Structure formats: structure tokens, C-alpha cells
Amino acid sequence: MTVDRSDPAAPLIRVGGDLSYTTAAPLRDEVDRVLADAPPALVLDFGDLIFIDSTGLGVIVHAWREGQQGGTALQLRGVPRFLETILDMTGVTGLLARPLGEHLALHLGAAENSAGPA
């Protein structure tokens, strides 16, 4: 993993090799560090990715969710075909395509509905 913060509006994290249970924690920590600055976008580049498991996929979803809450759009770059297939099959592609802020609107709507009529 390498981090390029030369564009503060869109920091870039390059992920290579295996992204799995044993290697995902450092990426998640770095995603959290980058998102703490609330940049307009966070770019994850998977051009050198060889393997991903459910924990790695969870880091992508975590980055999206946390970005939504802080106003940061998540962009994936260099997505290998196998990862594209996994993202499609798991529904993550649709999740990532949601407009910024939709997660909060859905969450707030659910909270209002659960409160019952006024």
C-alpha cells in the first residue's frame, strides 16, 4: 500500500498484492486517517491487486460509508476484472454508485419512520 496526498482534494491510496483478513487492517487505518481530513474525494487504486477476500471487500464498504458520513466521495481506479465481478455480484457496485449523501438520507428517513406518527 502506498499513499499519495499530493492532491489534497483527492488523496490516492494504491493497494497491491493480497487484500485479505491478514492484510486489511493497515488499509482500513489509512482510509480512516485520510477521511479524518474530509477531502472531497478519496481514490483507491487497485491496479496491482492480486486477491481480495470478504474482509478486503469490507474495507471498501467501510471507506464508502465513512466517506458518505463525512462528505467524501469514494472513487475506485484500476479495478481488475475479478474485483469488478465481485463488486457486481455482491451489490457493492450499486452501493458505490449512490450519490454522495444518499446514505444519510436513507438512514434519517428510516429513523423518522421508526419514530411513528407525530
PDB file of C-alpha atoms in Angstrom:
ATOM      1  CA  MET A   1       0.000   0.000   0.000  1.00  0.00           C
ATOM      2  CA  THR A   2       1.198   3.478  -0.844  1.00  0.00           C
ATOM      3  CA  VAL A   3      -0.453   6.803  -0.138  1.00  0.00           C
ATOM      4  CA  ASP A   4      -0.195   9.884  -2.339  1.00  0.00           C
ATOM      5  CA  ARG A   5      -1.517  13.061  -0.722  1.00  0.00           C
ATOM      6  CA  SER A   6      -0.119  15.409  -3.382  1.00  0.00           C
ATOM      7  CA  ASP A   7      -3.699  16.316  -4.362  1.00  0.00           C
ATOM      8  CA  PRO A   8      -5.381  17.207  -1.061  1.00  0.00           C
ATOM      9  CA  ALA A   9      -8.779  17.241  -2.806  1.00  0.00           C
ATOM     10  CA  ALA A  10      -8.389  13.578  -3.826  1.00  0.00           C
ATOM     11  CA  PRO A  11      -5.792  11.604  -1.849  1.00  0.00           C
ATOM     12  CA  LEU A  12      -4.817   8.365  -3.566  1.00  0.00           C
ATOM     13  CA  ILE A  13      -4.232   5.024  -1.863  1.00  0.00           C
ATOM     14  CA  ARG A  14      -2.692   2.336  -4.078  1.00  0.00           C
ATOM     15  CA  VAL A  15      -3.443  -1.221  -2.992  1.00  0.00           C
ATOM     16  CA  GLY A  16      -1.468  -4.168  -4.328  1.00  0.00           C
ATOM     17  CA  GLY A  17      -0.963  -7.844  -3.632  1.00  0.00           C
ATOM     18  CA  ASP A  18      -3.474  -9.528  -1.348  1.00  0.00           C
ATOM     19  CA  LEU A  19      -6.193  -7.620   0.478  1.00  0.00           C
ATOM     20  CA  SER A  20      -7.427 -10.139   2.990  1.00  0.00           C
ATOM     21  CA  TYR A  21      -8.108 -10.777   6.652  1.00  0.00           C
ATOM     22  CA  THR A  22      -4.407 -10.706   7.471  1.00  0.00           C
ATOM     23  CA  THR A  23      -3.594  -7.541   5.477  1.00  0.00           C
ATOM     24  CA  ALA A  24      -6.735  -5.366   5.547  1.00  0.00           C
ATOM     25  CA  ALA A  25      -6.208  -3.594   8.905  1.00  0.00           C
ATOM     26  CA  PRO A  26      -3.444  -1.229   7.696  1.00  0.00           C
ATOM     27  CA  LEU A  27      -5.587  -0.174   4.725  1.00  0.00           C
ATOM     28  CA  ARG A  28      -8.597   0.453   6.946  1.00  0.00           C
ATOM     29  CA  ASP A  29      -6.427   2.508   9.320  1.00  0.00           C
ATOM     30  CA  GLU A  30      -5.064   4.567   6.419  1.00  0.00           C
ATOM     31  CA  VAL A  31      -8.557   5.107   4.999  1.00  0.00           C
ATOM     32  CA  ASP A  32      -9.650   6.413   8.407  1.00  0.00           C
ATOM     33  CA  ARG A  33      -6.621   8.747   8.603  1.00  0.00           C
ATOM     34  CA  VAL A  34      -7.328  10.158   5.138  1.00  0.00           C
ATOM     35  CA  LEU A  35     -11.060  10.548   5.779  1.00  0.00           C
ATOM     36  CA  ALA A  36     -10.360  12.394   9.047  1.00  0.00           C
ATOM     37  CA  ASP A  37      -9.326  15.360   6.851  1.00  0.00           C
ATOM     38  CA  ALA A  38     -12.687  15.145   4.970  1.00  0.00           C
ATOM     39  CA  PRO A  39     -11.306  15.554   1.434  1.00  0.00           C
ATOM     40  CA  PRO A  40     -13.874  15.942  -1.367  1.00  0.00           C
ATOM     41  CA  ALA A  41     -12.785  12.550  -2.767  1.00  0.00           C
ATOM     42  CA  LEU A  42     -10.752   9.501  -1.810  1.00  0.00           C
ATOM     43  CA  VAL A  43      -9.290   7.416  -4.625  1.00  0.00           C
ATOM     44  CA  LEU A  44      -8.485   3.737  -4.108  1.00  0.00           C
ATOM     45  CA  ASP A  45      -6.319   2.317  -6.900  1.00  0.00           C
ATOM     46  CA  PHE A  46      -6.448  -1.472  -7.216  1.00  0.00           C
ATOM     47  CA  GLY A  47      -4.254  -1.761 -10.321  1.00  0.00           C
ATOM     48  CA  ASP A  48      -1.794  -4.099  -8.572  1.00  0.00           C
ATOM     49  CA  LEU A  49      -4.351  -6.127  -6.598  1.00  0.00           C
ATOM     50  CA  ILE A  50      -3.967  -9.901  -6.906  1.00  0.00           C
ATOM     51  CA  PHE A  51      -6.522 -11.213  -4.400  1.00  0.00           C
ATOM     52  CA  ILE A  52      -9.328  -9.915  -2.177  1.00  0.00           C
ATOM     53  CA  ASP A  53     -11.476 -11.677   0.408  1.00  0.00           C
ATOM     54  CA  SER A  54     -14.589 -10.566   2.295  1.00  0.00           C
ATOM     55  CA  THR A  55     -12.524  -8.594   4.817  1.00  0.00           C
ATOM     56  CA  GLY A  56     -10.929  -6.621   1.991  1.00  0.00           C
ATOM     57  CA  LEU A  57     -14.337  -6.038   0.470  1.00  0.00           C
ATOM     58  CA  GLY A  58     -15.481  -4.835   3.876  1.00  0.00           C
ATOM     59  CA  VAL A  59     -12.759  -2.182   3.860  1.00  0.00           C
ATOM     60  CA  ILE A  60     -14.112  -0.821   0.561  1.00  0.00           C
ATOM     61  CA  VAL A  61     -17.630  -0.663   2.020  1.00  0.00           C
ATOM     62  CA  HIS A  62     -16.244   0.939   5.190  1.00  0.00           C
ATOM     63  CA  ALA A  63     -14.465   3.600   3.109  1.00  0.00           C
ATOM     64  CA  TRP A  64     -17.704   4.322   1.233  1.00  0.00           C
ATOM     65  CA  ARG A  65     -19.820   4.500   4.392  1.00  0.00           C
ATOM     66  CA  GLU A  66     -17.399   6.701   6.302  1.00  0.00           C
ATOM     67  CA  GLY A  67     -16.917   8.896   3.250  1.00  0.00           C
ATOM     68  CA  GLN A  68     -20.678   9.323   2.909  1.00  0.00           C
ATOM     69  CA  GLN A  69     -20.915  10.465   6.506  1.00  0.00           C
ATOM     70  CA  GLY A  70     -18.072  12.964   6.093  1.00  0.00           C
ATOM     71  CA  GLY A  71     -18.936  14.235   2.620  1.00  0.00           C
ATOM     72  CA  THR A  72     -16.129  12.393   0.807  1.00  0.00           C
ATOM     73  CA  ALA A  73     -16.857  10.628  -2.479  1.00  0.00           C
ATOM     74  CA  LEU A  74     -15.135   7.256  -2.938  1.00  0.00           C
ATOM     75  CA  GLN A  75     -13.598   6.571  -6.350  1.00  0.00           C
ATOM     76  CA  LEU A  76     -12.141   3.226  -7.395  1.00  0.00           C
ATOM     77  CA  ARG A  77      -9.428   3.139 -10.031  1.00  0.00           C
ATOM     78  CA  GLY A  78      -7.539   0.353 -11.772  1.00  0.00           C
ATOM     79  CA  VAL A  79     -10.166  -2.221 -10.816  1.00  0.00           C
ATOM     80  CA  PRO A  80      -9.116  -5.661 -12.102  1.00  0.00           C
ATOM     81  CA  ARG A  81     -11.762  -7.799 -13.777  1.00  0.00           C
ATOM     82  CA  PHE A  82     -12.013 -10.243 -10.857  1.00  0.00           C
ATOM     83  CA  LEU A  83     -12.685  -7.389  -8.420  1.00  0.00           C
ATOM     84  CA  GLU A  84     -15.221  -5.851 -10.794  1.00  0.00           C
ATOM     85  CA  THR A  85     -17.049  -9.185 -10.847  1.00  0.00           C
ATOM     86  CA  ILE A  86     -17.007  -9.466  -7.042  1.00  0.00           C
ATOM     87  CA  LEU A  87     -18.262  -5.888  -6.635  1.00  0.00           C
ATOM     88  CA  ASP A  88     -21.103  -6.586  -9.078  1.00  0.00           C
ATOM     89  CA  MET A  89     -22.072  -9.940  -7.542  1.00  0.00           C
ATOM     90  CA  THR A  90     -22.169  -8.557  -4.000  1.00  0.00           C
ATOM     91  CA  GLY A  91     -24.085  -5.387  -4.894  1.00  0.00           C
ATOM     92  CA  VAL A  92     -21.214  -3.123  -3.891  1.00  0.00           C
ATOM     93  CA  THR A  93     -21.117  -1.598  -7.383  1.00  0.00           C
ATOM     94  CA  GLY A  94     -24.636  -0.258  -6.859  1.00  0.00           C
ATOM     95  CA  LEU A  95     -23.741   0.979  -3.406  1.00  0.00           C
ATOM     96  CA  LEU A  96     -20.739   2.886  -4.725  1.00  0.00           C
ATOM     97  CA  ALA A  97     -22.872   4.447  -7.474  1.00  0.00           C
ATOM     98  CA  ARG A  98     -25.191   6.144  -4.985  1.00  0.00           C
ATOM     99  CA  PRO A  99     -24.933   9.933  -4.873  1.00  0.00           C
ATOM    100  CA  LEU A 100     -22.969  11.449  -2.016  1.00  0.00           C
ATOM    101  CA  GLY A 101     -25.226  11.916   0.972  1.00  0.00           C
ATOM    102  CA  GLU A 102     -27.803   9.282  -0.029  1.00  0.00           C
ATOM    103  CA  HIS A 103     -26.649   7.031   2.830  1.00  0.00           C
ATOM    104  CA  LEU A 104     -27.513   9.738   5.358  1.00  0.00           C
ATOM    105  CA  ALA A 105     -30.861  10.484   3.729  1.00  0.00           C
ATOM    106  CA  LEU A 106     -31.793   6.779   3.823  1.00  0.00           C
ATOM    107  CA  HIS A 107     -30.662   6.488   7.454  1.00  0.00           C
ATOM    108  CA  LEU A 108     -32.540   9.611   8.540  1.00  0.00           C
ATOM    109  CA  GLY A 109     -35.667   8.501   6.682  1.00  0.00           C
ATOM    110  CA  ALA A 110     -35.596   5.143   8.435  1.00  0.00           C
ATOM    111  CA  ALA A 111     -35.170   6.854  11.816  1.00  0.00           C
ATOM    112  CA  GLU A 112     -38.152   9.139  11.133  1.00  0.00           C
ATOM    113  CA  ASN A 113     -40.315   6.188  10.055  1.00  0.00           C
ATOM    114  CA  SER A 114     -39.428   4.186  13.161  1.00  0.00           C
ATOM    115  CA  ALA A 115     -40.413   7.096  15.415  1.00  0.00           C
ATOM    116  CA  GLY A 116     -44.034   6.684  14.352  1.00  0.00           C
ATOM    117  CA  PRO A 117     -46.616   9.377  13.661  1.00  0.00           C
ATOM    118  CA  ALA A 118     -46.337  12.664  15.477  1.00  0.00           C
TER     119      ALA A 118
END
